[in-house]
mmCIF file of C-alpha atoms and ligand atoms in Angstrom:
data_model
loop_
_atom_site.group_PDB
_atom_site.id
_atom_site.type_symbol
_atom_site.label_atom_id
_atom_site.label_comp_id
_atom_site.label_asym_id
_atom_site.label_seq_id
_atom_site.Cartn_x
_atom_site.Cartn_y
_atom_site.Cartn_z
ATOM 1 C CA MET J 1 -94.046 -109.144 24.713
ATOM 2 C CA GLY J 2 -94.347 -105.723 23.398
ATOM 3 C CA LYS J 3 -91.920 -104.304 25.976
ATOM 4 C CA ASN J 4 -89.109 -106.715 24.527
ATOM 5 C CA LEU J 5 -89.388 -105.374 20.930
ATOM 6 C CA THR J 6 -86.582 -103.033 20.848
ATOM 7 C CA VAL J 7 -85.573 -100.880 17.741
ATOM 8 C CA GLY J 8 -82.026 -101.839 17.501
ATOM 9 C CA PRO J 9 -79.705 -104.682 18.774
ATOM 10 C CA PRO J 10 -78.287 -104.192 22.442
ATOM 11 C CA LEU J 11 -75.700 -101.902 23.031
ATOM 12 C CA PRO J 12 -72.377 -103.359 21.846
ATOM 13 C CA GLY J 13 -74.092 -104.264 18.792
ATOM 14 C CA ARG J 14 -75.830 -101.140 18.074
ATOM 15 C CA GLY J 15 -71.920 -99.286 18.598
ATOM 16 C CA LEU J 16 -70.741 -101.849 15.875
ATOM 17 C CA HIS J 17 -73.318 -101.226 13.708
ATOM 18 C CA VAL J 18 -73.418 -97.103 14.065
ATOM 19 C CA THR J 19 -69.311 -97.374 12.934
ATOM 20 C CA CYS J 20 -70.095 -99.604 10.114
ATOM 21 C CA LEU J 21 -72.538 -97.208 8.960
ATOM 22 C CA ALA J 22 -69.896 -94.145 9.347
ATOM 23 C CA VAL J 23 -67.216 -96.087 7.420
ATOM 24 C CA MET J 24 -69.905 -96.838 4.655
ATOM 25 C CA LEU J 25 -71.224 -93.402 4.443
ATOM 26 C CA LEU J 26 -67.148 -91.933 4.215
ATOM 27 C CA CYS J 27 -66.485 -94.566 1.657
ATOM 28 C CA GLY J 28 -69.245 -93.428 -0.395
ATOM 29 C CA LEU J 29 -68.160 -89.704 0.066
ATOM 30 C CA HIS J 30 -64.573 -90.700 -0.679
ATOM 31 C CA LEU J 31 -66.018 -92.332 -4.203
ATOM 32 C CA THR J 32 -68.150 -89.367 -4.957
ATOM 33 C CA VAL J 33 -65.548 -87.098 -4.316
ATOM 34 C CA THR J 34 -63.054 -89.272 -7.069
ATOM 35 C CA LEU J 35 -65.535 -89.427 -9.464
ATOM 36 C CA LEU J 36 -66.269 -85.732 -9.637
ATOM 37 C CA TYR J 37 -62.681 -84.736 -9.890
ATOM 38 C CA TYR J 38 -61.927 -87.321 -12.285
ATOM 39 C CA LEU J 39 -64.972 -86.259 -14.494
ATOM 40 C CA ASP J 40 -63.792 -82.596 -14.152
ATOM 41 C CA VAL J 41 -60.326 -82.971 -15.379
ATOM 42 C CA HIS J 42 -60.946 -85.674 -17.897
ATOM 43 C CA VAL J 43 -64.207 -83.826 -19.577
ATOM 44 C CA TYR J 44 -62.391 -80.425 -19.495
ATOM 45 C CA THR J 45 -58.891 -81.956 -20.939
ATOM 46 C CA GLY J 46 -61.040 -83.866 -23.777
ATOM 47 C CA LEU J 47 -62.958 -80.587 -24.597
ATOM 48 C CA MET J 48 -59.884 -78.771 -25.052
ATOM 49 C CA VAL J 49 -57.970 -81.259 -26.862
ATOM 50 C CA ARG J 50 -60.860 -81.674 -29.222
ATOM 51 C CA ARG J 51 -61.433 -77.893 -29.501
ATOM 52 C CA VAL J 52 -57.796 -77.406 -30.393
ATOM 53 C CA GLY J 53 -57.254 -80.373 -32.449
ATOM 54 C CA SER J 54 -60.186 -79.101 -34.392
ATOM 55 C CA LEU J 55 -59.041 -75.808 -34.790
ATOM 56 C CA LEU J 56 -55.423 -76.691 -35.931
ATOM 57 C CA ALA J 57 -57.230 -79.179 -38.529
ATOM 58 C CA LYS J 58 -59.822 -76.768 -39.609
ATOM 59 C CA GLU J 59 -57.867 -73.800 -39.971
ATOM 60 C CA GLY J 60 -54.665 -74.109 -38.835
ATOM 61 C CA LEU J 61 -52.685 -76.527 -40.500
ATOM 62 C CA SER J 62 -54.786 -76.471 -43.642
ATOM 63 C CA ILE J 63 -53.476 -72.674 -43.946
ATOM 64 C CA ALA J 64 -50.401 -73.196 -42.468
ATOM 65 C CA ALA J 65 -49.506 -75.348 -45.260
ATOM 66 C CA ASN J 66 -50.233 -72.254 -47.358
ATOM 67 C CA ASN J 67 -47.790 -70.373 -45.104
ATOM 68 C CA THR J 68 -50.332 -68.268 -43.059
ATOM 69 C CA GLY J 69 -51.809 -68.991 -39.633
ATOM 70 C CA PRO J 70 -54.732 -69.923 -38.483
ATOM 71 C CA SER J 71 -57.626 -67.610 -39.210
ATOM 72 C CA SER J 72 -60.243 -68.110 -36.494
ATOM 73 C CA THR J 73 -60.481 -65.595 -33.641
ATOM 74 C CA ALA J 74 -61.618 -67.861 -30.961
ATOM 75 C CA ALA J 75 -58.841 -68.673 -28.494
ATOM 76 C CA PRO J 76 -59.139 -71.579 -26.546
ATOM 77 C CA GLY J 77 -57.894 -71.836 -23.221
ATOM 78 C CA ARG J 78 -57.195 -67.875 -22.655
ATOM 79 C CA SER J 79 -60.098 -67.452 -19.961
ATOM 80 C CA ARG J 80 -59.320 -70.130 -18.328
ATOM 81 C CA SER J 81 -55.825 -71.444 -16.811
ATOM 82 C CA PRO J 82 -54.903 -74.883 -18.565
ATOM 83 C CA PRO J 83 -55.732 -78.251 -16.715
ATOM 84 C CA LEU J 84 -53.286 -79.330 -14.463
ATOM 85 C CA ARG J 85 -52.947 -82.567 -15.668
ATOM 86 C CA LEU J 86 -51.286 -81.852 -19.307
ATOM 87 C CA GLN J 87 -49.086 -84.428 -20.911
ATOM 88 C CA PRO J 88 -45.769 -83.210 -22.240
ATOM 89 C CA CYS J 89 -45.634 -82.274 -25.741
ATOM 90 C CA PRO J 90 -44.112 -85.331 -27.994
ATOM 91 C CA GLU J 91 -40.686 -84.884 -29.090
ATOM 92 C CA THR J 92 -41.604 -84.199 -32.686
ATOM 93 C CA SER J 93 -44.780 -82.014 -33.209
ATOM 94 C CA PRO J 94 -47.707 -83.838 -35.198
ATOM 95 C CA HIS J 95 -48.361 -80.343 -36.726
ATOM 96 C CA LEU J 96 -45.268 -79.936 -38.822
ATOM 97 C CA VAL J 97 -45.770 -79.850 -42.394
ATOM 98 C CA GLY J 98 -41.751 -79.587 -43.667
ATOM 99 C CA PRO J 99 -40.497 -77.523 -46.628
ATOM 100 C CA LEU J 100 -42.465 -73.999 -46.806
ATOM 101 C CA LYS J 101 -42.744 -71.330 -49.647
ATOM 102 C CA ILE J 102 -41.302 -68.461 -48.633
ATOM 103 C CA GLU J 103 -41.531 -65.369 -50.641
ATOM 104 C CA PHE J 104 -41.282 -61.379 -50.328
ATOM 105 C CA SER J 105 -42.579 -60.217 -53.472
ATOM 106 C CA GLN J 106 -46.114 -58.802 -51.499
ATOM 107 C CA LEU J 107 -45.485 -56.661 -48.810
ATOM 108 C CA VAL J 108 -47.359 -57.641 -45.668
ATOM 109 C CA SER J 109 -48.850 -55.377 -42.941
ATOM 110 C CA LEU J 110 -48.679 -55.755 -39.025
ATOM 111 C CA GLU J 111 -52.250 -55.773 -39.028
ATOM 112 C CA GLY J 112 -52.127 -58.765 -41.688
ATOM 113 C CA ALA J 113 -49.870 -60.914 -39.494
ATOM 114 C CA LYS J 114 -52.194 -60.360 -36.233
ATOM 115 C CA LYS J 115 -55.287 -61.660 -38.242
ATOM 116 C CA ILE J 116 -53.602 -65.056 -39.057
ATOM 117 C CA ASN J 117 -52.230 -65.396 -35.496
ATOM 118 C CA PRO J 118 -55.150 -65.062 -33.190
ATOM 119 C CA LEU J 119 -53.568 -67.199 -30.729
ATOM 120 C CA VAL J 120 -50.895 -65.350 -30.134
ATOM 121 C CA ARG J 121 -51.274 -63.355 -26.862
ATOM 122 C CA GLU J 122 -50.214 -59.781 -26.280
ATOM 123 C CA GLY J 123 -46.106 -59.330 -26.156
ATOM 124 C CA GLY J 124 -45.756 -62.347 -28.887
ATOM 125 C CA ARG J 125 -46.420 -65.046 -26.171
ATOM 126 C CA PHE J 126 -47.930 -68.370 -27.071
ATOM 127 C CA THR J 127 -48.311 -71.462 -25.063
ATOM 128 C CA PRO J 128 -49.653 -74.537 -26.348
ATOM 129 C CA VAL J 129 -53.275 -75.896 -24.941
ATOM 130 C CA GLU J 130 -53.272 -79.197 -25.916
ATOM 131 C CA CYS J 131 -49.984 -80.457 -23.956
ATOM 132 C CA THR J 132 -47.096 -78.720 -21.984
ATOM 133 C CA ALA J 133 -44.172 -77.725 -23.932
ATOM 134 C CA LEU J 134 -40.827 -79.086 -23.849
ATOM 135 C CA GLN J 135 -39.141 -75.640 -23.733
ATOM 136 C CA LYS J 136 -39.377 -72.202 -22.438
ATOM 137 C CA VAL J 137 -38.169 -70.399 -25.547
ATOM 138 C CA ALA J 138 -37.404 -66.330 -25.387
ATOM 139 C CA ILE J 139 -36.644 -65.301 -29.007
ATOM 140 C CA ILE J 140 -34.626 -62.321 -29.277
ATOM 141 C CA ILE J 141 -34.133 -60.024 -32.544
ATOM 142 C CA PRO J 142 -31.403 -57.175 -32.682
ATOM 143 C CA PHE J 143 -33.282 -54.602 -34.441
ATOM 144 C CA ARG J 144 -33.345 -50.756 -35.628
ATOM 145 C CA ASN J 145 -35.360 -49.371 -38.687
ATOM 146 C CA ARG J 146 -36.198 -52.613 -40.144
ATOM 147 C CA LEU J 147 -39.971 -52.686 -39.653
ATOM 148 C CA GLN J 148 -41.102 -54.219 -42.893
ATOM 149 C CA HIS J 149 -38.553 -57.010 -42.298
ATOM 150 C CA LEU J 150 -40.192 -57.470 -38.903
ATOM 151 C CA ASN J 151 -43.767 -57.627 -40.333
ATOM 152 C CA TYR J 152 -42.581 -60.567 -42.813
ATOM 153 C CA TRP J 153 -40.780 -61.932 -39.604
ATOM 154 C CA LEU J 154 -43.806 -62.052 -37.668
ATOM 155 C CA TYR J 155 -46.253 -63.171 -40.408
ATOM 156 C CA TYR J 156 -43.914 -66.142 -41.304
ATOM 157 C CA LEU J 157 -42.523 -67.276 -37.801
ATOM 158 C CA HIS J 158 -45.590 -67.142 -35.529
ATOM 159 C CA PRO J 159 -47.246 -70.064 -37.351
ATOM 160 C CA ILE J 160 -44.331 -71.753 -37.447
ATOM 161 C CA LEU J 161 -43.528 -71.623 -33.718
ATOM 162 C CA GLN J 162 -46.912 -72.588 -32.791
ATOM 163 C CA ARG J 163 -46.797 -75.609 -35.007
ATOM 164 C CA GLN J 164 -43.533 -76.429 -33.252
ATOM 165 C CA GLN J 165 -45.386 -76.567 -29.909
ATOM 166 C CA LEU J 166 -43.073 -74.030 -28.090
ATOM 167 C CA ASP J 167 -43.875 -71.831 -25.219
ATOM 168 C CA TYR J 168 -42.308 -68.801 -26.433
ATOM 169 C CA GLY J 169 -42.152 -65.213 -26.531
ATOM 170 C CA VAL J 170 -40.684 -62.783 -29.287
ATOM 171 C CA TYR J 171 -38.461 -59.925 -27.879
ATOM 172 C CA VAL J 172 -37.403 -57.121 -30.452
ATOM 173 C CA ILE J 173 -34.683 -55.090 -28.827
ATOM 174 C CA ASN J 174 -34.298 -51.966 -30.511
ATOM 175 C CA GLN J 175 -31.196 -49.883 -30.354
ATOM 176 C CA HIS J 176 -32.209 -46.223 -29.662
ATOM 177 C CA GLY J 177 -30.377 -43.330 -31.385
ATOM 178 C CA GLU J 178 -27.737 -43.190 -34.382
ATOM 179 C CA ASP J 179 -24.695 -44.760 -32.804
ATOM 180 C CA THR J 180 -23.048 -47.430 -34.955
ATOM 181 C CA PHE J 181 -25.124 -50.878 -34.481
ATOM 182 C CA ASN J 182 -24.261 -53.281 -32.307
ATOM 183 C CA ARG J 183 -25.944 -56.647 -32.730
ATOM 184 C CA ALA J 184 -24.242 -58.656 -29.885
ATOM 185 C CA LYS J 185 -24.856 -56.216 -27.133
ATOM 186 C CA LEU J 186 -28.539 -55.985 -28.410
ATOM 187 C CA LEU J 187 -28.781 -59.726 -27.943
ATOM 188 C CA ASN J 188 -27.463 -59.773 -24.164
ATOM 189 C CA VAL J 189 -29.930 -57.097 -23.100
ATOM 190 C CA GLY J 190 -32.755 -59.502 -24.865
ATOM 191 C CA PHE J 191 -31.541 -62.064 -22.761
ATOM 192 C CA THR J 192 -31.296 -60.179 -19.445
ATOM 193 C CA GLU J 193 -34.618 -58.522 -20.149
ATOM 194 C CA ALA J 194 -36.742 -61.716 -21.130
ATOM 195 C CA LEU J 195 -35.437 -63.323 -17.882
ATOM 196 C CA LYS J 196 -36.978 -60.924 -16.004
ATOM 197 C CA GLU J 197 -40.753 -61.516 -17.611
ATOM 198 C CA TYR J 198 -40.223 -65.407 -17.574
ATOM 199 C CA ASP J 199 -38.469 -68.271 -16.355
ATOM 200 C CA TYR J 200 -37.092 -69.022 -20.067
ATOM 201 C CA ASN J 201 -34.590 -71.913 -20.322
ATOM 202 C CA CYS J 202 -33.852 -71.240 -24.078
ATOM 203 C CA PHE J 203 -32.931 -68.417 -26.215
ATOM 204 C CA VAL J 204 -33.189 -68.303 -30.041
ATOM 205 C CA PHE J 205 -31.131 -65.263 -31.155
ATOM 206 C CA SER J 206 -32.450 -64.281 -34.785
ATOM 207 C CA ASP J 207 -31.614 -61.526 -37.381
ATOM 208 C CA VAL J 208 -34.762 -59.824 -38.544
ATOM 209 C CA ASP J 209 -34.348 -60.709 -42.048
ATOM 210 C CA LEU J 210 -34.201 -64.552 -42.132
ATOM 211 C CA ILE J 211 -37.327 -67.075 -42.280
ATOM 212 C CA PRO J 212 -36.819 -70.710 -42.775
ATOM 213 C CA MET J 213 -37.975 -72.636 -45.249
ATOM 214 C CA ASP J 214 -38.654 -75.581 -43.206
ATOM 215 C CA ASP J 215 -40.737 -75.799 -39.968
ATOM 216 C CA ARG J 216 -38.680 -78.964 -39.014
ATOM 217 C CA ASN J 217 -35.745 -76.561 -38.274
ATOM 218 C CA ILE J 218 -36.902 -76.343 -34.824
ATOM 219 C CA TYR J 219 -36.665 -73.267 -32.609
ATOM 220 C CA LYS J 220 -35.440 -74.780 -29.506
ATOM 221 C CA CYS J 221 -32.137 -75.686 -27.769
ATOM 222 C CA TYR J 222 -29.901 -78.932 -27.693
ATOM 223 C CA SER J 223 -27.278 -80.464 -25.878
ATOM 224 C CA GLN J 224 -24.818 -78.279 -27.714
ATOM 225 C CA PRO J 225 -25.393 -74.699 -28.781
ATOM 226 C CA ARG J 226 -27.283 -74.904 -31.981
ATOM 227 C CA HIS J 227 -26.847 -72.920 -35.320
ATOM 228 C CA LEU J 228 -30.189 -72.959 -37.273
ATOM 229 C CA ALA J 229 -29.293 -70.851 -40.487
ATOM 230 C CA VAL J 230 -27.020 -73.356 -42.313
ATOM 231 C CA SER J 231 -28.224 -73.187 -45.269
ATOM 232 C CA MET J 232 -28.912 -69.664 -47.022
ATOM 233 C CA ASP J 233 -30.128 -68.819 -50.055
ATOM 234 C CA LYS J 234 -27.605 -65.805 -50.343
ATOM 235 C CA PHE J 235 -24.778 -68.336 -49.746
ATOM 236 C CA GLY J 236 -26.317 -70.886 -52.354
ATOM 237 C CA PHE J 237 -27.747 -72.760 -49.549
ATOM 238 C CA ARG J 238 -24.400 -73.968 -48.173
ATOM 239 C CA LEU J 239 -22.423 -73.042 -45.040
ATOM 240 C CA PRO J 240 -20.143 -70.131 -45.969
ATOM 241 C CA TYR J 241 -17.488 -71.569 -43.855
ATOM 242 C CA ASN J 242 -17.308 -74.213 -41.103
ATOM 243 C CA GLN J 243 -17.108 -72.168 -38.218
ATOM 244 C CA TYR J 244 -19.991 -69.720 -39.202
ATOM 245 C CA PHE J 245 -22.288 -69.176 -36.466
ATOM 246 C CA GLY J 246 -24.450 -66.104 -37.721
ATOM 247 C CA GLY J 247 -27.794 -65.242 -38.524
ATOM 248 C CA ILE J 248 -29.727 -67.673 -36.047
ATOM 249 C CA SER J 249 -28.519 -69.555 -33.125
ATOM 250 C CA ALA J 250 -30.361 -71.233 -30.378
ATOM 251 C CA LEU J 251 -28.232 -71.541 -26.791
ATOM 252 C CA SER J 252 -29.874 -72.840 -23.450
ATOM 253 C CA ARG J 253 -29.942 -70.488 -20.446
ATOM 254 C CA GLU J 254 -26.760 -72.475 -19.146
ATOM 255 C CA GLN J 255 -24.845 -72.510 -22.561
ATOM 256 C CA HIS J 256 -25.418 -68.946 -22.742
ATOM 257 C CA GLU J 257 -24.065 -68.161 -18.829
ATOM 258 C CA LYS J 258 -21.092 -70.883 -19.485
ATOM 259 C CA ILE J 259 -19.812 -68.346 -22.122
ATOM 260 C CA ASN J 260 -20.495 -65.288 -20.283
ATOM 261 C CA GLY J 261 -22.961 -64.305 -22.783
ATOM 262 C CA PHE J 262 -21.671 -62.418 -26.086
ATOM 263 C CA PRO J 263 -19.065 -59.716 -26.521
ATOM 264 C CA ASN J 264 -20.461 -56.314 -25.669
ATOM 265 C CA ASP J 265 -17.850 -54.689 -27.608
ATOM 266 C CA TYR J 266 -18.431 -55.372 -31.573
ATOM 267 C CA TRP J 267 -19.335 -52.047 -32.672
ATOM 268 C CA GLY J 268 -20.512 -51.990 -36.442
ATOM 269 C CA TRP J 269 -20.747 -54.901 -38.934
ATOM 270 C CA GLY J 270 -18.713 -58.202 -38.620
ATOM 271 C CA GLY J 271 -16.931 -60.730 -36.321
ATOM 272 C CA GLU J 272 -19.058 -60.850 -33.366
ATOM 273 C CA ASP J 273 -20.861 -64.226 -34.676
ATOM 274 C CA ASP J 274 -16.987 -65.615 -34.931
ATOM 275 C CA ASP J 275 -16.335 -64.600 -31.136
ATOM 276 C CA ILE J 276 -19.270 -66.067 -30.119
ATOM 277 C CA TYR J 277 -18.191 -69.377 -32.179
ATOM 278 C CA ASN J 278 -14.795 -68.808 -30.568
ATOM 279 C CA ARG J 279 -16.547 -68.511 -26.735
ATOM 280 C CA ILE J 280 -18.359 -72.087 -27.439
ATOM 281 C CA VAL J 281 -15.288 -73.862 -28.591
ATOM 282 C CA PHE J 282 -13.134 -72.334 -25.631
ATOM 283 C CA LYS J 283 -15.858 -73.540 -23.077
ATOM 284 C CA GLY J 284 -15.397 -77.202 -24.372
ATOM 285 C CA MET J 285 -18.723 -77.153 -26.587
ATOM 286 C CA SER J 286 -19.456 -77.729 -29.935
ATOM 287 C CA ILE J 287 -22.094 -76.614 -32.654
ATOM 288 C CA SER J 288 -25.101 -78.614 -33.306
ATOM 289 C CA ARG J 289 -26.953 -77.950 -36.538
ATOM 290 C CA PRO J 290 -30.005 -79.084 -38.685
ATOM 291 C CA SER J 291 -29.202 -81.045 -42.141
ATOM 292 C CA ASN J 292 -28.729 -78.401 -44.789
ATOM 293 C CA GLY J 293 -31.833 -79.576 -46.511
ATOM 294 C CA ILE J 294 -34.140 -78.848 -43.333
ATOM 295 C CA GLY J 295 -31.612 -75.787 -42.162
ATOM 296 C CA LYS J 296 -32.780 -73.659 -45.475
ATOM 297 C CA CYS J 297 -33.642 -70.255 -45.113
ATOM 298 C CA ARG J 298 -34.329 -67.128 -47.090
ATOM 299 C CA MET J 299 -33.093 -63.782 -46.282
ATOM 300 C CA ILE J 300 -34.869 -60.615 -47.151
ATOM 301 C CA ARG J 301 -32.579 -58.793 -49.585
ATOM 302 C CA HIS J 302 -31.674 -55.243 -48.551
ATOM 303 C CA ASP J 303 -29.229 -52.485 -48.698
ATOM 304 C CA ARG J 304 -26.192 -52.005 -45.847
ATOM 305 C CA ASP J 305 -27.721 -50.122 -42.890
ATOM 306 C CA LYS J 306 -26.948 -46.321 -41.926
ATOM 307 C CA ASN J 307 -24.296 -46.745 -39.103
ATOM 308 C CA ASN J 308 -23.420 -50.186 -39.592
ATOM 309 C CA ALA J 309 -20.148 -50.363 -41.623
ATOM 310 C CA PRO J 310 -17.705 -52.915 -41.507
ATOM 311 C CA ASN J 311 -15.908 -52.783 -38.039
ATOM 312 C CA PRO J 312 -12.229 -52.753 -38.677
ATOM 313 C CA GLN J 313 -11.182 -54.037 -35.577
ATOM 314 C CA ARG J 314 -13.228 -57.149 -36.000
ATOM 315 C CA PHE J 315 -10.168 -59.326 -36.744
ATOM 316 C CA ASN J 316 -8.111 -58.204 -33.836
ATOM 317 C CA ARG J 317 -11.035 -58.695 -31.620
ATOM 318 C CA ILE J 318 -11.637 -62.123 -32.707
ATOM 319 C CA ALA J 319 -8.288 -63.043 -32.364
ATOM 320 C CA ARG J 320 -8.560 -62.263 -28.364
ATOM 321 C CA THR J 321 -11.650 -63.899 -27.726
ATOM 322 C CA ARG J 322 -10.199 -66.104 -25.032
ATOM 323 C CA GLN J 323 -8.801 -63.238 -22.860
ATOM 324 C CA THR J 324 -11.437 -61.060 -23.529
ATOM 325 C CA MET J 325 -14.365 -63.307 -22.942
ATOM 326 C CA GLU J 326 -13.844 -63.459 -19.130
ATOM 327 C CA HIS J 327 -14.448 -59.843 -18.522
ATOM 328 C CA ASP J 328 -16.707 -58.733 -21.732
ATOM 329 C CA GLY J 329 -20.033 -60.313 -21.871
ATOM 330 C CA LEU J 330 -22.967 -60.675 -19.260
ATOM 331 C CA ASN J 331 -20.849 -59.808 -16.447
ATOM 332 C CA SER J 332 -19.952 -56.219 -17.852
ATOM 333 C CA LEU J 333 -23.280 -55.464 -19.676
ATOM 334 C CA LYS J 334 -24.451 -52.125 -18.918
ATOM 335 C CA TYR J 335 -27.490 -50.547 -20.439
ATOM 336 C CA LYS J 336 -30.610 -48.325 -20.053
ATOM 337 C CA VAL J 337 -34.049 -49.691 -20.748
ATOM 338 C CA LEU J 338 -36.081 -46.409 -22.013
ATOM 339 C CA GLU J 339 -39.247 -48.401 -22.805
ATOM 340 C CA VAL J 340 -40.772 -51.863 -22.753
ATOM 341 C CA LYS J 341 -43.997 -51.571 -25.132
ATOM 342 C CA LYS J 342 -46.487 -54.790 -25.556
ATOM 343 C CA TYR J 343 -47.550 -55.187 -29.172
ATOM 344 C CA PRO J 344 -50.072 -58.005 -30.262
ATOM 345 C CA LEU J 345 -47.225 -60.090 -31.634
ATOM 346 C CA TYR J 346 -44.233 -58.854 -30.005
ATOM 347 C CA THR J 347 -42.489 -57.387 -26.799
ATOM 348 C CA TYR J 348 -40.513 -54.061 -27.947
ATOM 349 C CA VAL J 349 -37.633 -53.034 -25.804
ATOM 350 C CA ASP J 350 -36.268 -49.666 -26.554
ATOM 351 C CA VAL J 351 -32.770 -49.668 -25.447
ATOM 352 C CA ASP J 352 -29.634 -47.080 -24.992
ATOM 353 C CA ILE J 353 -26.529 -49.220 -25.178
ATOM 354 C CA GLY J 354 -24.254 -46.275 -25.553
ATOM 355 C CA GLY J 355 -21.872 -46.217 -28.581
ATOM 356 C CA PRO J 356 -18.166 -46.873 -29.183
ATOM 357 C CA GLY J 357 -16.574 -44.876 -26.424
ATOM 358 C CA ARG J 358 -20.076 -43.812 -25.199
ATOM 359 C CA PRO J 359 -21.466 -45.364 -21.929
ATOM 360 C CA PRO J 360 -25.342 -45.778 -21.961
ATOM 361 C CA SER J 361 -27.057 -42.853 -20.150
ATOM 362 C CA GLY J 362 -28.343 -42.784 -16.707
HETATM 363 N N1 UDH B 1 -29.876 -54.786 -37.592
HETATM 364 C C1 UDH B 1 -31.048 -54.145 -37.522
HETATM 365 N N2 UDH B 1 -31.018 -52.603 -38.016
HETATM 366 C C2 UDH B 1 -29.794 -52.121 -38.442
HETATM 367 C C3 UDH B 1 -28.596 -53.043 -38.413
HETATM 368 C C4 UDH B 1 -29.099 -54.413 -37.845
HETATM 369 O O1 UDH B 1 -31.984 -53.973 -37.419
HETATM 370 O O2 UDH B 1 -29.392 -51.206 -38.916
HETATM 371 C C5 UDH B 1 -30.234 -56.263 -37.353
HETATM 372 C C6 UDH B 1 -31.161 -57.074 -38.058
HETATM 373 O O3 UDH B 1 -31.872 -57.867 -37.082
HETATM 374 C C7 UDH B 1 -30.124 -57.649 -38.858
HETATM 375 C C8 UDH B 1 -28.963 -57.858 -37.993
HETATM 376 O O4 UDH B 1 -29.169 -56.804 -37.285
HETATM 377 O O5 UDH B 1 -30.762 -58.828 -39.600
HETATM 378 C C9 UDH B 1 -27.917 -58.352 -38.749
HETATM 379 O O6 UDH B 1 -27.589 -57.158 -39.430
HETATM 380 P P1 UDH B 1 -26.172 -57.046 -40.488
HETATM 381 O O7 UDH B 1 -25.865 -55.831 -41.086
HETATM 382 O O8 UDH B 1 -24.798 -57.746 -39.512
HETATM 383 O O9 UDH B 1 -26.446 -58.434 -41.122
HETATM 384 P P2 UDH B 1 -27.119 -58.551 -42.656
HETATM 385 O O10 UDH B 1 -26.962 -59.609 -43.273
HETATM 386 O O11 UDH B 1 -26.250 -57.116 -43.649
HETATM 387 O O12 UDH B 1 -28.510 -58.202 -42.569
HETATM 388 C C10 UDH B 1 -25.066 -57.205 -43.675
HETATM 389 C C11 UDH B 1 -24.848 -56.259 -44.965
HETATM 390 C C12 UDH B 1 -25.643 -56.240 -45.978
HETATM 391 C C13 UDH B 1 -24.858 -55.683 -47.266
HETATM 392 C C14 UDH B 1 -26.199 -56.035 -48.538
HETATM 393 C C15 UDH B 1 -25.467 -55.147 -50.045
HETATM 394 N N3 UDH B 1 -25.969 -55.712 -50.792
HETATM 395 C C1 NGS B 2 -17.479 -63.179 -42.179
HETATM 396 C C2 NGS B 2 -17.680 -62.196 -40.917
HETATM 397 C C3 NGS B 2 -18.948 -62.529 -39.965
HETATM 398 C C4 NGS B 2 -20.359 -62.659 -40.937
HETATM 399 C C5 NGS B 2 -19.827 -63.668 -42.295
HETATM 400 C C6 NGS B 2 -20.923 -63.424 -43.325
HETATM 401 O O1 NGS B 2 -16.520 -62.572 -42.707
HETATM 402 O O2 NGS B 2 -19.186 -61.879 -39.125
HETATM 403 O O3 NGS B 2 -18.771 -63.204 -42.736
HETATM 404 O O4 NGS B 2 -21.343 -62.254 -43.529
HETATM 405 N N1 NGS B 2 -16.531 -62.155 -40.043
HETATM 406 C C7 NGS B 2 -15.688 -61.299 -40.033
HETATM 407 O O5 NGS B 2 -15.794 -60.494 -40.923
HETATM 408 C C8 NGS B 2 -14.714 -61.661 -39.367
HETATM 409 S S1 NGS B 2 -22.609 -61.867 -44.421
HETATM 410 O O6 NGS B 2 -22.413 -62.259 -45.931
HETATM 411 O O7 NGS B 2 -23.894 -62.573 -44.168
HETATM 412 O O8 NGS B 2 -23.023 -60.562 -44.505
HETATM 413 O O9 NGS B 2 -21.390 -63.283 -40.338
#
């Protein structure tokens, strides 16, 4: 009898049993891995959202309403790359506060601007951690000798741009030397240099002395080129004329390339923005604008700059945009970068763009 007591069933049955056991083991393993993965992503995302949410609620939003940025030095998400499964940010950011109090009675230091923007990374980069930004925006500022204006700009704009949930970078393009200023060429340089660093798909071109008075004026791109400085204090909060495209504008990479960028040949003050307007219209596009209320901006008052006298050729030039735009623009842009420096709140590009009748060095 004892001899007949076998441990398992006869051979064919035992084979089946082993297969069943193996399948069950595999299923168990699969379940465990799925569970671990699920827990990791969700616990981590949850933590991040809660951390950022409380940061924004506690510090960012309340202080932002007073026109400053978050004051905590904690920087969620910096030590670890963002989780893989972030949702796209909503069309309208929940952090916007609307009208803002903008004033220039007290001087602002770079240190002050830095302190209130602890989440901005070196070079003036920011990426929301709670969602995937809808656009990658390079903000390009033409610049020379306006440091105090730049401090105000950084102080006011960084908190606004963060509340707008943009993946953005700030590029200050400094015209080296004393030649006549050339705003539009500097903007072309900014477009080209920013693209060397990151796959930006939207470009906001802003004068250094213009601050929006409402954070619903979003620094992003639309299906048509966007004009943002529609209602400036110096013009009595109205457009000076219908075709006005100066101050702050936004073009997607495609829109900018479609018009061959901006003209390189407007030396001195005036007309380059009208040329850009012409280019847009000649390529069959139109201008999109926020409402007058949302598009309110303040300009920092200043005297006329040195080496930026009104350009006597500007009227002749804007009369010929249709012809010149084909060969003057991104396809003829020549310059020499002398230095790229990463500051905490912006990337500084010092550039030789030449002068009227003088090609760039090198
Ligand atoms: N810019 C500089 N440095 C200069 C000249 C211009 O940084 O020397 C930049 C700056 O970003 C400025 C932008 O280029 O905001 C446009 O400059 P602009 O001179 O064309 O326009 P803005 O409206 O001044 O600043 C116009 C002349 C103001 C005369 C005022 C007399 N009360
Ligand atoms: C127009 C200029 C634009 C300039 C606008 C506002 O006359 O370049 O005034 O200037 N066009 C020409 O001169 C052809 S502002 O008052 O901001 O200095 O942007």
